[in-house]
Amino acid sequence: MGPAEAPAQAPTEPNLEAFEVLDLPDADAYRTGDGRPGPLYWQQEADYAIDVELLPEENRIEGTQTITYTNNAPSELNFLWVQMDQNLFAPGSRGEAVVPPDARFSGFFEGGGYDVSNLRIEHNGTMYTPEYVIDDTRLRVDLNAPLAAEGDSLALTMDFSFELPDYGADRMGMFDAEEGTVYQLAQWYPRMYVYDDVSGWNVLPYLGQGEYYLEYGQFDLDITVPHDFIVTATGALQNPDEVLTDTQQERLADARASRSPVTIIADEEVGDPDTRPVSSGTLTWQYQADDVRDVAWAASRSFIWDAARADAGTHTVLAQSLYPAEGLGGGENSTPGWEESTEYVQHSVEFYSERYTPYPYDNAVNVGGIVAGMEYPQVMFCSVDARGRGLFGVTDHEFGHTWFPMLVGSDERRWAWMDEGLNTFMNLYSTADFYGQDIERVIRQSSQQAARFAQSSLADQPIMTQADHIRRQALGMLAYRKPAVGLALLREHVVGPDRFDAAFKTYIDRWAYKHPQPSDFFRTIESVAGEELDWFWRGWFYETEGADPAVAEVNVDAATATIAQQTDLLLPVPVELTFDDGSTQMVRVPTEAFATGDTHTISWDEERTIDHITIDPQQMLPDVDRSNNAWTPSE
Ligand SMILES: [Zn+2]
């Protein structure tokens, strides 16, 4: 059976707009046309030395910090912008005006917000008190002398304190456990806004929904708590001899060599004075972290603690879980709870390390508390109430964030999909691996959800919508599921796994510890995969339609069928031909076939008798109308 001759194509209107070159920013010396950091790429550095004390009887934080800020930009700076996230919770904040009080990203309360004092700057050997302005979640510090271009640095010191919100926009807060409150601290110290080559100072306010855009740096963190608290934080603990008992240190050493979780503090040991090296006063837990964009921590008297080894390829990681007894599973349905958390952490660290690039830290800590799910470098906050698959799902998602945005430091405040979407894409495969699911089935479900969304009243916003402008009800789709299934379709259906995976990994390698823009992602995927994809980015990321391929016409005698694209999302169309002898043939109509028109005619061996035709038999496409996908002669 020889190949059928290509059938003649009927002339129709070409799809010029769908295939136009995407209007991305011009390449320059900072960002190349193929999506790499350019030869003159630069970014700022912000190193922090922070001393902080938790005052549990007042639910208050008091701290002093020095930010050493280095200006690597090619231009001098006359002022600095600092993020004051706790001011979101202050009465009358801009966020309070736009976020409903019952929403996930709320938490406003009388008494919320920072007290900041004693600002001083040390620059070129001179110490002075700068002028400054605090407006809502932003602090501008005016410099007496400019911070020179290309490497000048200064030290900005300030004292800060605030009362903890019970529930801080689902990213920090306090859980009232029976054995003692679980404090989860994040967005807790004033952080530098990012100054970059694209927008200069990125001064979007913190409104709740949009997350963070942060510089990388080195952190020295000293956390003082009452002696009977257990602390965990981003970084390596510098003084275990002072804050842990000999027994706990021995157990941690055992855990570093153990595949199965080793108990560091057992349920029945919680509150036992023997679990603490001293019996009164306070203890200061000292941490150090390099090349991180943030530090988070948690503290409680109620922590159960276990740990085990995870293998990240290049090194071993200590996977840990700290949670109060409220997190334990069992009960009526015997659903597993936090006692399985460390096993989930192990899977995430190992799966993503193997598939993408090694987990970059020595610790991977899951903390159970009030926060439903939030990511920080090395430390994740997940709901103490999560159980079974729900706990796996949230743990896997938060640890997936290690790659986006902890390692690849995108601007989450503008582009939620650049971390949530890429991470959710990775989670599809990790979850399928952990539970032995068929990945095609997983993608099919997500694809069908995206198709339903495309027909909903929320469909008028594209993925490329600024994070704080996305409707609350559309966030799960536009930031998470739609970009995730789009990338899965790109991998499985458009480009193929080999070329896609190489491109995706290259994006991580190129932009690790840097600040990529959407165009850098699009260009890297295109250039490494070797595929012109402007039509795809436009259709899936910038526009809002689903796909709708249809069997338009069949000529049995001529052995031809015409496939029509009824929307502008011109994904390749898989067509299954079934002949009267029951045999089948798959024909793939590539996207390019629709450049010159909305229809494309395929053909088969005239000697064979067609029985029926099915477009997309695996139902992988985000097809808004499947009723036009099948043809049978009886029609
Ligand atoms: Zn997330």
XYZ file of C-alpha atoms and ligand atoms in Angstrom:
636
model
C 0.000 0.000 0.000
C 1.672 3.172 -1.194
C 1.179 6.603 0.287
C -1.899 8.368 -1.008
C -1.281 11.400 -3.132
C -1.937 14.657 -1.315
C -5.469 15.740 -2.184
C -6.188 19.159 -3.637
C -7.062 21.816 -1.042
C -10.016 24.115 -1.536
C -8.960 27.800 -1.389
C -10.221 29.580 1.762
C -9.275 32.687 3.747
C -5.760 32.311 5.215
C -5.354 32.487 9.016
C -2.973 35.421 8.889
C -3.633 36.736 12.380
C -3.344 33.385 14.137
C 0.097 32.882 12.620
C 1.417 36.419 12.962
C 4.727 36.789 14.785
C 3.989 37.403 18.477
C 4.652 40.982 19.549
C 7.294 40.260 22.211
C 9.699 42.894 23.561
C 12.747 43.460 21.359
C 15.811 41.435 22.241
C 18.635 43.480 23.759
C 21.951 43.051 25.546
C 20.098 41.925 28.699
C 17.754 39.341 27.147
C 18.516 37.582 23.866
C 16.126 36.790 21.038
C 16.346 33.087 21.821
C 15.320 33.538 25.455
C 18.662 33.589 27.291
C 20.048 36.127 29.732
C 22.064 38.425 27.462
C 25.770 39.255 27.697
C 25.024 42.352 29.828
C 22.317 40.732 31.980
C 22.444 42.021 35.551
C 20.373 41.828 38.687
C 20.509 43.349 42.119
C 21.596 41.546 45.275
C 19.957 41.908 48.661
C 21.585 40.230 51.676
C 19.795 40.248 54.998
C 20.959 39.954 58.596
C 17.869 39.640 60.765
C 17.411 39.324 64.525
C 13.845 38.585 65.459
C 12.006 37.650 68.616
C 8.620 36.000 68.920
C 6.622 37.259 71.912
C 3.916 34.596 72.136
C 1.958 36.151 75.006
C 1.309 39.177 72.753
C 1.397 37.289 69.424
C 3.947 39.856 68.414
C 7.151 39.938 66.377
C 9.988 42.345 67.134
C 13.005 42.538 64.891
C 16.008 44.431 63.650
C 17.460 43.890 60.229
C 20.244 45.130 58.033
C 19.822 44.804 54.286
C 23.062 45.006 52.356
C 21.906 46.119 48.933
C 24.177 46.002 45.903
C 23.325 47.979 42.798
C 24.505 46.012 39.768
C 22.410 48.080 37.362
C 24.083 50.245 34.726
C 22.460 53.317 36.296
C 22.748 54.931 39.718
C 19.875 54.885 42.208
C 18.664 57.871 44.226
C 16.078 56.013 46.273
C 15.112 52.474 47.237
C 11.713 50.780 47.377
C 10.982 48.252 50.119
C 8.009 45.867 50.380
C 5.979 46.266 53.574
C 3.679 43.254 53.240
C 2.311 43.272 56.796
C 0.668 46.615 56.014
C -1.816 44.678 53.863
C -3.511 43.688 57.140
C -3.712 47.228 58.503
C -7.200 48.740 58.629
C -7.897 50.763 55.501
C -5.192 49.135 53.385
C -5.612 49.144 49.624
C -5.915 45.359 49.729
C -8.778 45.583 52.220
C -10.598 47.790 49.735
C -10.418 45.202 46.948
C -10.393 41.816 48.734
C -13.681 40.679 50.334
C -13.286 39.995 54.084
C -14.190 36.317 53.658
C -11.765 35.770 50.771
C -8.719 33.532 50.877
C -6.320 36.481 50.673
C -7.866 38.492 53.508
C -6.867 38.760 57.177
C -7.320 42.468 57.916
C -7.577 43.339 61.597
C -7.427 46.248 64.002
C -3.793 46.440 65.042
C -2.433 44.939 61.818
C 0.586 46.410 60.053
C 4.179 47.322 60.847
C 5.690 49.660 63.349
C 8.954 50.719 61.717
C 11.571 52.878 63.349
C 15.208 53.813 63.551
C 15.990 53.676 59.831
C 19.624 54.364 59.084
C 21.899 53.976 56.119
C 25.573 53.233 56.022
C 27.135 54.090 52.682
C 30.784 54.751 51.833
C 31.686 54.930 55.507
C 28.988 57.480 56.329
C 26.038 56.713 58.593
C 22.879 58.793 58.280
C 19.150 58.807 58.918
C 17.356 58.930 55.567
C 14.092 60.586 54.663
C 11.445 57.992 53.928
C 7.801 57.600 52.994
C 5.559 54.652 53.810
C 2.481 54.344 51.645
C 0.375 51.237 52.222
C 2.607 48.234 51.452
C 5.490 50.321 50.077
C 8.380 52.145 51.689
C 10.533 54.565 49.703
C 13.892 55.428 51.236
C 15.581 58.539 49.827
C 19.353 58.407 49.635
C 21.497 61.390 50.606
C 24.039 60.313 48.007
C 23.286 58.180 44.938
C 24.081 54.489 45.001
C 26.486 54.254 42.083
C 25.967 51.953 39.110
C 27.656 48.596 38.618
C 28.477 47.374 42.079
C 28.084 50.072 44.722
C 26.429 48.866 47.906
C 24.947 50.239 51.092
C 23.476 48.917 54.317
C 19.905 49.820 55.257
C 19.056 49.036 58.872
C 15.665 49.308 60.557
C 13.694 48.082 63.526
C 10.285 46.583 62.871
C 7.504 44.955 64.813
C 3.956 43.808 64.204
C 1.098 41.890 65.714
C 0.505 38.583 63.958
C -2.736 38.166 62.044
C -4.618 34.992 63.015
C -4.986 34.303 59.337
C -2.606 36.235 57.083
C -3.943 35.954 53.535
C -3.552 32.152 53.714
C 0.218 32.526 53.660
C 1.065 32.976 57.349
C -0.714 33.056 60.690
C -1.469 31.094 63.838
C -3.094 27.712 64.388
C -4.541 27.156 67.818
C -3.335 23.622 68.627
C -4.139 22.023 71.967
C -0.466 21.764 72.992
C 0.310 25.318 71.871
C -0.125 27.724 68.972
C 1.617 26.923 65.687
C 3.148 30.169 64.401
C 3.845 30.315 60.660
C 5.904 33.371 59.744
C 6.115 34.661 56.189
C 6.064 38.118 54.573
C 7.309 39.069 58.012
C 10.350 41.288 57.404
C 10.551 44.305 55.066
C 11.936 43.040 51.743
C 13.532 44.868 48.837
C 11.420 45.455 45.767
C 13.091 44.180 42.601
C 14.799 46.707 40.359
C 15.280 45.158 36.915
C 16.059 45.941 33.273
C 12.412 45.584 32.204
C 10.403 47.803 34.575
C 13.005 49.537 36.737
C 11.516 49.467 40.242
C 8.735 46.850 40.325
C 6.527 48.657 42.807
C 3.181 46.902 42.412
C 1.477 47.017 45.828
C 0.627 43.888 47.806
C -3.123 43.443 47.402
C -3.346 39.814 48.523
C -3.750 37.735 45.380
C -0.547 38.638 43.537
C 2.447 36.927 45.091
C 6.074 37.982 45.213
C 8.965 39.213 43.131
C 12.155 39.049 45.163
C 15.908 39.460 44.860
C 18.343 36.682 45.715
C 20.819 36.978 48.528
C 22.383 35.570 51.622
C 20.472 35.454 54.892
C 21.667 35.357 58.480
C 18.638 34.775 60.614
C 18.546 34.688 64.428
C 15.177 33.700 65.866
C 14.614 34.079 69.602
C 11.729 32.176 71.167
C 10.824 30.863 74.627
C 13.043 27.890 75.494
C 10.243 25.341 75.112
C 9.490 26.207 71.464
C 10.707 24.173 68.497
C 11.688 26.254 65.454
C 12.186 25.440 61.798
C 13.328 27.949 59.186
C 14.801 28.452 55.752
C 18.510 27.708 55.903
C 20.973 25.565 57.778
C 20.752 25.548 61.569
C 24.068 26.939 62.842
C 23.836 26.111 66.540
C 22.186 22.694 66.998
C 24.198 22.120 70.196
C 22.477 25.076 71.820
C 18.883 24.492 70.767
C 18.535 20.716 70.402
C 19.098 17.926 72.899
C 21.781 15.288 72.335
C 19.021 12.764 71.687
C 17.446 14.956 69.022
C 20.795 15.486 67.313
C 21.426 11.725 67.306
C 17.988 11.078 65.862
C 18.574 13.674 63.135
C 21.856 11.967 62.268
C 19.979 8.653 62.016
C 17.334 10.279 59.829
C 19.984 11.516 57.391
C 20.793 7.878 56.654
C 17.270 6.475 56.805
C 14.779 5.960 53.994
C 11.931 5.535 56.461
C 10.995 8.425 58.756
C 12.830 8.656 62.077
C 11.002 10.292 64.972
C 12.769 13.380 66.304
C 9.962 14.356 68.695
C 7.207 11.786 69.211
C 3.566 12.633 69.877
C 3.942 11.492 73.503
C 7.119 13.576 73.944
C 5.454 16.882 73.025
C 5.646 19.215 76.023
C 8.108 16.979 77.898
C 10.831 19.172 79.497
C 13.393 16.525 78.467
C 12.905 17.539 74.838
C 14.575 20.898 75.550
C 18.233 21.532 76.373
C 17.382 24.219 78.954
C 14.463 24.638 81.319
C 13.866 28.393 81.341
C 14.344 31.654 79.490
C 14.699 31.978 75.752
C 16.758 30.278 73.056
C 18.069 31.810 69.848
C 17.957 29.558 66.797
C 20.544 30.664 64.231
C 20.106 29.950 60.529
C 22.085 30.751 57.430
C 20.935 30.479 53.825
C 22.680 31.344 50.557
C 21.121 32.133 47.182
C 17.545 32.283 48.398
C 14.876 34.851 47.586
C 13.111 34.701 50.931
C 13.125 33.177 54.410
C 10.138 31.763 56.278
C 9.929 30.069 59.660
C 7.595 28.350 62.059
C 7.629 27.891 65.819
C 5.512 26.009 68.328
C 5.416 24.093 71.587
C 3.173 21.528 69.925
C 5.372 20.130 67.152
C 5.667 16.445 66.461
C 8.780 16.098 64.277
C 10.034 13.354 61.987
C 12.640 13.191 59.234
C 14.121 10.917 56.569
C 16.642 10.983 53.758
C 15.685 12.000 50.226
C 18.073 11.612 47.298
C 18.361 14.622 45.024
C 20.875 13.067 42.638
C 23.799 15.322 43.457
C 23.289 15.258 47.227
C 21.027 13.993 49.974
C 18.279 16.085 51.494
C 16.748 15.856 54.959
C 12.987 15.611 54.377
C 11.129 16.678 57.509
C 7.641 17.233 58.837
C 6.636 19.318 61.854
C 2.992 19.395 62.887
C 0.766 19.350 65.952
C -1.173 16.226 67.006
C -4.231 17.673 65.250
C -2.505 16.674 61.996
C -2.400 12.953 62.785
C -4.616 10.723 60.666
C -6.851 7.911 61.770
C -10.300 8.472 63.179
C -13.463 7.192 61.536
C -12.141 6.675 58.023
C -8.556 5.843 58.996
C -7.384 8.397 56.446
C -3.640 8.885 56.695
C -2.537 12.277 57.913
C 0.683 14.103 58.628
C 2.457 10.933 59.779
C 2.819 10.287 56.002
C 3.952 13.794 55.110
C 7.677 13.020 55.086
C 7.113 10.191 52.616
C 5.299 12.644 50.319
C 8.133 15.166 50.680
C 10.625 12.451 49.719
C 8.668 11.661 46.569
C 8.436 15.279 45.445
C 12.111 16.022 46.073
C 13.209 12.869 44.262
C 10.750 12.950 41.361
C 11.452 16.553 40.379
C 15.208 16.221 41.007
C 15.367 13.249 38.673
C 13.120 14.724 36.008
C 14.279 18.355 35.956
C 17.214 19.537 38.015
C 18.384 18.561 41.523
C 16.564 20.013 44.517
C 18.892 22.876 45.460
C 18.828 22.748 49.281
C 19.831 20.401 52.111
C 16.496 20.580 53.936
C 12.911 20.070 52.802
C 10.485 20.857 55.611
C 6.706 20.513 55.615
C 4.933 22.408 58.419
C 1.302 21.744 59.369
C -0.670 24.781 60.474
C -3.396 27.232 59.538
C -2.063 27.996 56.039
C -3.774 25.824 53.416
C -0.712 25.678 51.199
C 2.150 28.091 50.622
C 5.706 27.789 49.422
C 8.977 29.232 50.669
C 12.587 28.198 50.139
C 13.068 24.845 51.931
C 10.008 25.340 54.157
C 6.416 24.731 53.055
C 3.246 25.533 54.961
C 0.401 23.067 54.394
C -2.955 22.662 56.088
C -2.891 20.690 59.329
C -6.337 19.412 58.274
C -5.146 17.946 54.949
C -5.393 14.163 54.735
C -4.518 11.389 52.300
C -4.564 12.447 48.663
C -5.321 16.013 49.675
C -2.173 16.129 51.793
C -0.119 14.536 49.026
C -1.518 17.015 46.510
C -0.776 20.131 48.522
C 2.640 18.869 49.664
C 3.648 17.932 46.132
C 2.440 21.270 44.793
C 4.272 23.349 47.393
C 7.538 21.433 47.018
C 7.193 21.730 43.238
C 7.427 25.473 43.822
C 11.069 24.898 44.741
C 11.746 24.960 40.974
C 9.304 27.812 40.254
C 9.691 30.434 41.750
C 12.399 29.592 44.340
C 15.007 28.471 41.811
C 13.678 30.274 38.729
C 12.806 33.660 40.227
C 10.006 34.980 38.045
C 7.797 37.976 38.784
C 4.816 36.367 40.502
C 3.248 39.731 41.321
C 2.584 40.186 37.583
C 2.506 36.676 36.134
C 0.952 34.069 38.400
C 1.143 31.399 35.680
C 4.941 31.562 35.532
C 5.190 29.767 38.850
C 1.726 28.279 39.484
C 1.182 27.092 35.919
C 4.633 25.605 35.345
C 4.475 23.963 38.770
C 0.974 22.546 38.221
C 2.214 21.121 34.915
C 4.988 19.273 36.793
C 2.495 18.152 39.456
C 0.385 16.321 36.838
C 3.287 13.955 36.212
C 4.395 13.646 39.840
C 0.880 12.767 41.015
C 0.406 10.265 38.192
C 3.733 8.683 39.161
C 2.934 8.470 42.885
C -0.505 6.929 42.404
C 0.293 4.923 39.261
C -2.248 6.865 37.187
C -2.420 6.961 33.404
C -1.052 10.391 32.438
C -3.296 10.571 29.365
C -6.327 10.295 31.600
C -5.010 13.039 33.863
C -4.418 15.362 30.902
C -7.809 14.513 29.380
C -9.591 15.601 32.566
C -7.677 18.883 32.757
C -8.175 19.526 29.070
C -11.918 19.046 29.362
C -12.016 21.416 32.344
C -10.208 24.013 30.248
C -12.720 23.509 27.422
C -15.641 24.034 29.805
C -13.956 27.151 31.180
C -13.562 28.513 27.633
C -17.350 28.446 27.314
C -18.041 29.927 30.750
C -18.859 33.500 31.683
C -15.316 33.820 33.102
C -13.664 33.035 29.778
C -13.000 36.625 28.753
C -9.692 36.828 30.656
C -6.587 35.206 29.161
C -3.744 33.543 31.076
C -1.693 36.672 30.328
C -3.650 38.732 32.856
C -1.815 40.472 35.685
C -2.170 38.377 38.857
C -4.158 40.923 40.865
C -6.525 41.536 37.944
C -7.650 37.923 37.566
C -11.157 37.311 38.871
C -11.104 35.369 42.110
C -13.192 32.525 40.638
C -10.921 32.271 37.592
C -7.583 32.145 39.430
C -7.491 28.340 39.710
C -7.941 28.002 35.959
C -5.907 30.916 34.619
C -2.923 30.680 36.966
C -2.844 26.899 37.476
C -4.833 24.485 35.326
C -4.977 26.194 31.934
C -1.244 26.879 31.638
C -0.528 23.391 33.050
C -2.675 21.541 30.547
C -1.412 23.809 27.763
C 2.163 22.761 28.511
C 1.102 19.113 28.793
C -0.540 19.350 25.351
C 2.567 21.019 23.996
C 4.661 18.158 25.388
C 2.439 15.247 24.456
C 0.711 16.455 21.331
C 2.493 19.343 19.631
C 6.254 19.087 20.187
C 6.760 15.626 21.672
C 8.364 14.748 25.035
C 12.011 14.666 23.937
C 12.182 18.139 22.488
C 9.803 19.645 25.028
C 11.654 18.257 28.059
C 14.994 19.480 26.739
C 13.519 22.947 26.280
C 11.810 23.011 29.689
C 15.010 21.913 31.449
C 17.014 24.471 29.525
C 14.637 27.173 30.714
C 15.315 26.125 34.334
C 19.082 26.043 33.777
C 19.197 29.388 31.983
C 17.085 31.240 34.512
C 17.986 29.578 37.817
C 18.536 32.341 40.407
C 17.534 34.930 37.791
C 14.444 36.904 36.756
C 12.851 35.618 33.533
C 9.979 37.335 31.752
C 7.193 35.532 29.842
C 9.015 36.252 26.572
C 12.130 34.494 27.901
C 10.055 31.383 28.541
C 8.308 31.455 25.159
C 11.572 32.062 23.303
C 13.510 29.379 25.158
C 10.866 26.733 24.469
C 10.719 27.696 20.783
C 14.439 27.853 20.271
C 15.425 24.679 22.136
C 12.459 22.629 20.918
C 13.044 24.003 17.424
C 9.394 24.792 16.855
C 7.649 28.002 15.814
C 4.973 28.325 18.503
C 3.781 31.925 18.333
C 0.359 30.631 17.220
C 0.208 28.491 20.377
C 1.276 31.185 22.840
C -1.213 33.543 21.203
C -4.087 31.071 21.152
C -3.579 29.594 24.618
C -1.885 32.333 26.677
C -3.006 35.617 25.108
C -6.451 34.655 23.858
C -9.358 32.772 25.305
C -10.876 30.324 22.839
C -10.968 26.563 23.140
C -10.379 24.286 20.169
C -13.111 23.002 17.868
C -11.929 20.769 15.051
C -14.753 19.142 13.087
C -15.301 16.656 10.286
C -16.727 19.071 7.708
C -17.205 16.828 4.697
C -16.485 13.271 3.583
C -16.312 12.019 0.011
C -16.428 8.236 0.208
C -15.838 7.677 -3.513
C -12.863 10.017 -3.653
C -11.594 8.655 -0.286
C -11.205 12.134 1.183
C -12.384 13.945 4.299
C -12.225 17.646 5.041
C -11.288 18.691 8.573
C -12.334 22.191 9.636
C -10.983 24.329 12.492
C -13.917 26.273 13.880
C -11.968 28.459 16.329
C -8.622 30.266 16.148
C -6.884 27.797 18.479
C -5.260 25.813 15.694
C -3.901 22.764 17.513
C -2.804 19.799 15.395
C -5.749 17.473 14.771
C -5.424 13.718 15.283
C -7.891 11.885 13.024
C -8.670 8.198 13.335
C -9.871 6.465 10.159
C -11.649 3.155 10.715
C -12.174 0.914 7.677
C -14.827 -1.706 7.025
C -12.412 -4.501 7.949
C -12.066 -2.971 11.418
C -8.510 -1.755 10.892
C -7.620 1.815 11.791
C -5.204 4.453 10.576
C -4.192 7.605 12.457
C -3.681 10.767 10.444
C -2.223 13.818 12.155
C -3.096 17.131 10.556
C -0.399 19.574 11.693
C -1.080 23.157 12.661
C 0.658 24.422 9.506
C -2.056 22.769 7.411
C -4.389 25.531 8.603
C -2.163 28.468 7.694
C -3.816 28.905 4.327
C -7.359 28.273 5.508
C -9.675 26.823 8.124
C -10.052 23.511 6.323
C -7.728 20.750 5.318
C -8.591 17.706 3.248
C -7.035 14.351 4.036
C -7.199 11.188 1.985
C -6.715 7.439 2.239
C -6.170 4.503 -0.070
C -9.099 4.487 -2.522
C -9.128 0.693 -2.497
C -10.278 0.735 1.116
C -13.810 1.398 2.307
C -14.162 3.884 5.112
C -16.475 2.915 7.948
C -16.166 5.850 10.296
C -13.947 8.807 11.165
C -13.186 10.163 14.642
C -11.311 13.334 15.455
C -9.234 13.177 18.658
C -10.346 9.693 19.775
C -8.277 10.011 23.008
C -10.173 13.234 23.813
C -6.968 15.090 24.657
C -7.834 18.386 22.975
C -9.636 21.184 24.844
C -12.506 20.763 22.415
C -15.556 22.933 23.078
C -17.858 20.821 20.881
C -17.269 17.103 20.418
C -20.581 16.526 18.614
C -18.904 17.400 15.299
C -15.906 15.101 15.796
C -17.326 11.884 14.358
C -18.599 10.838 10.957
C -20.335 7.620 9.955
C -21.920 6.900 6.548
C -25.342 6.398 8.124
C -25.477 10.093 8.975
Zn 1.205 27.280 44.114
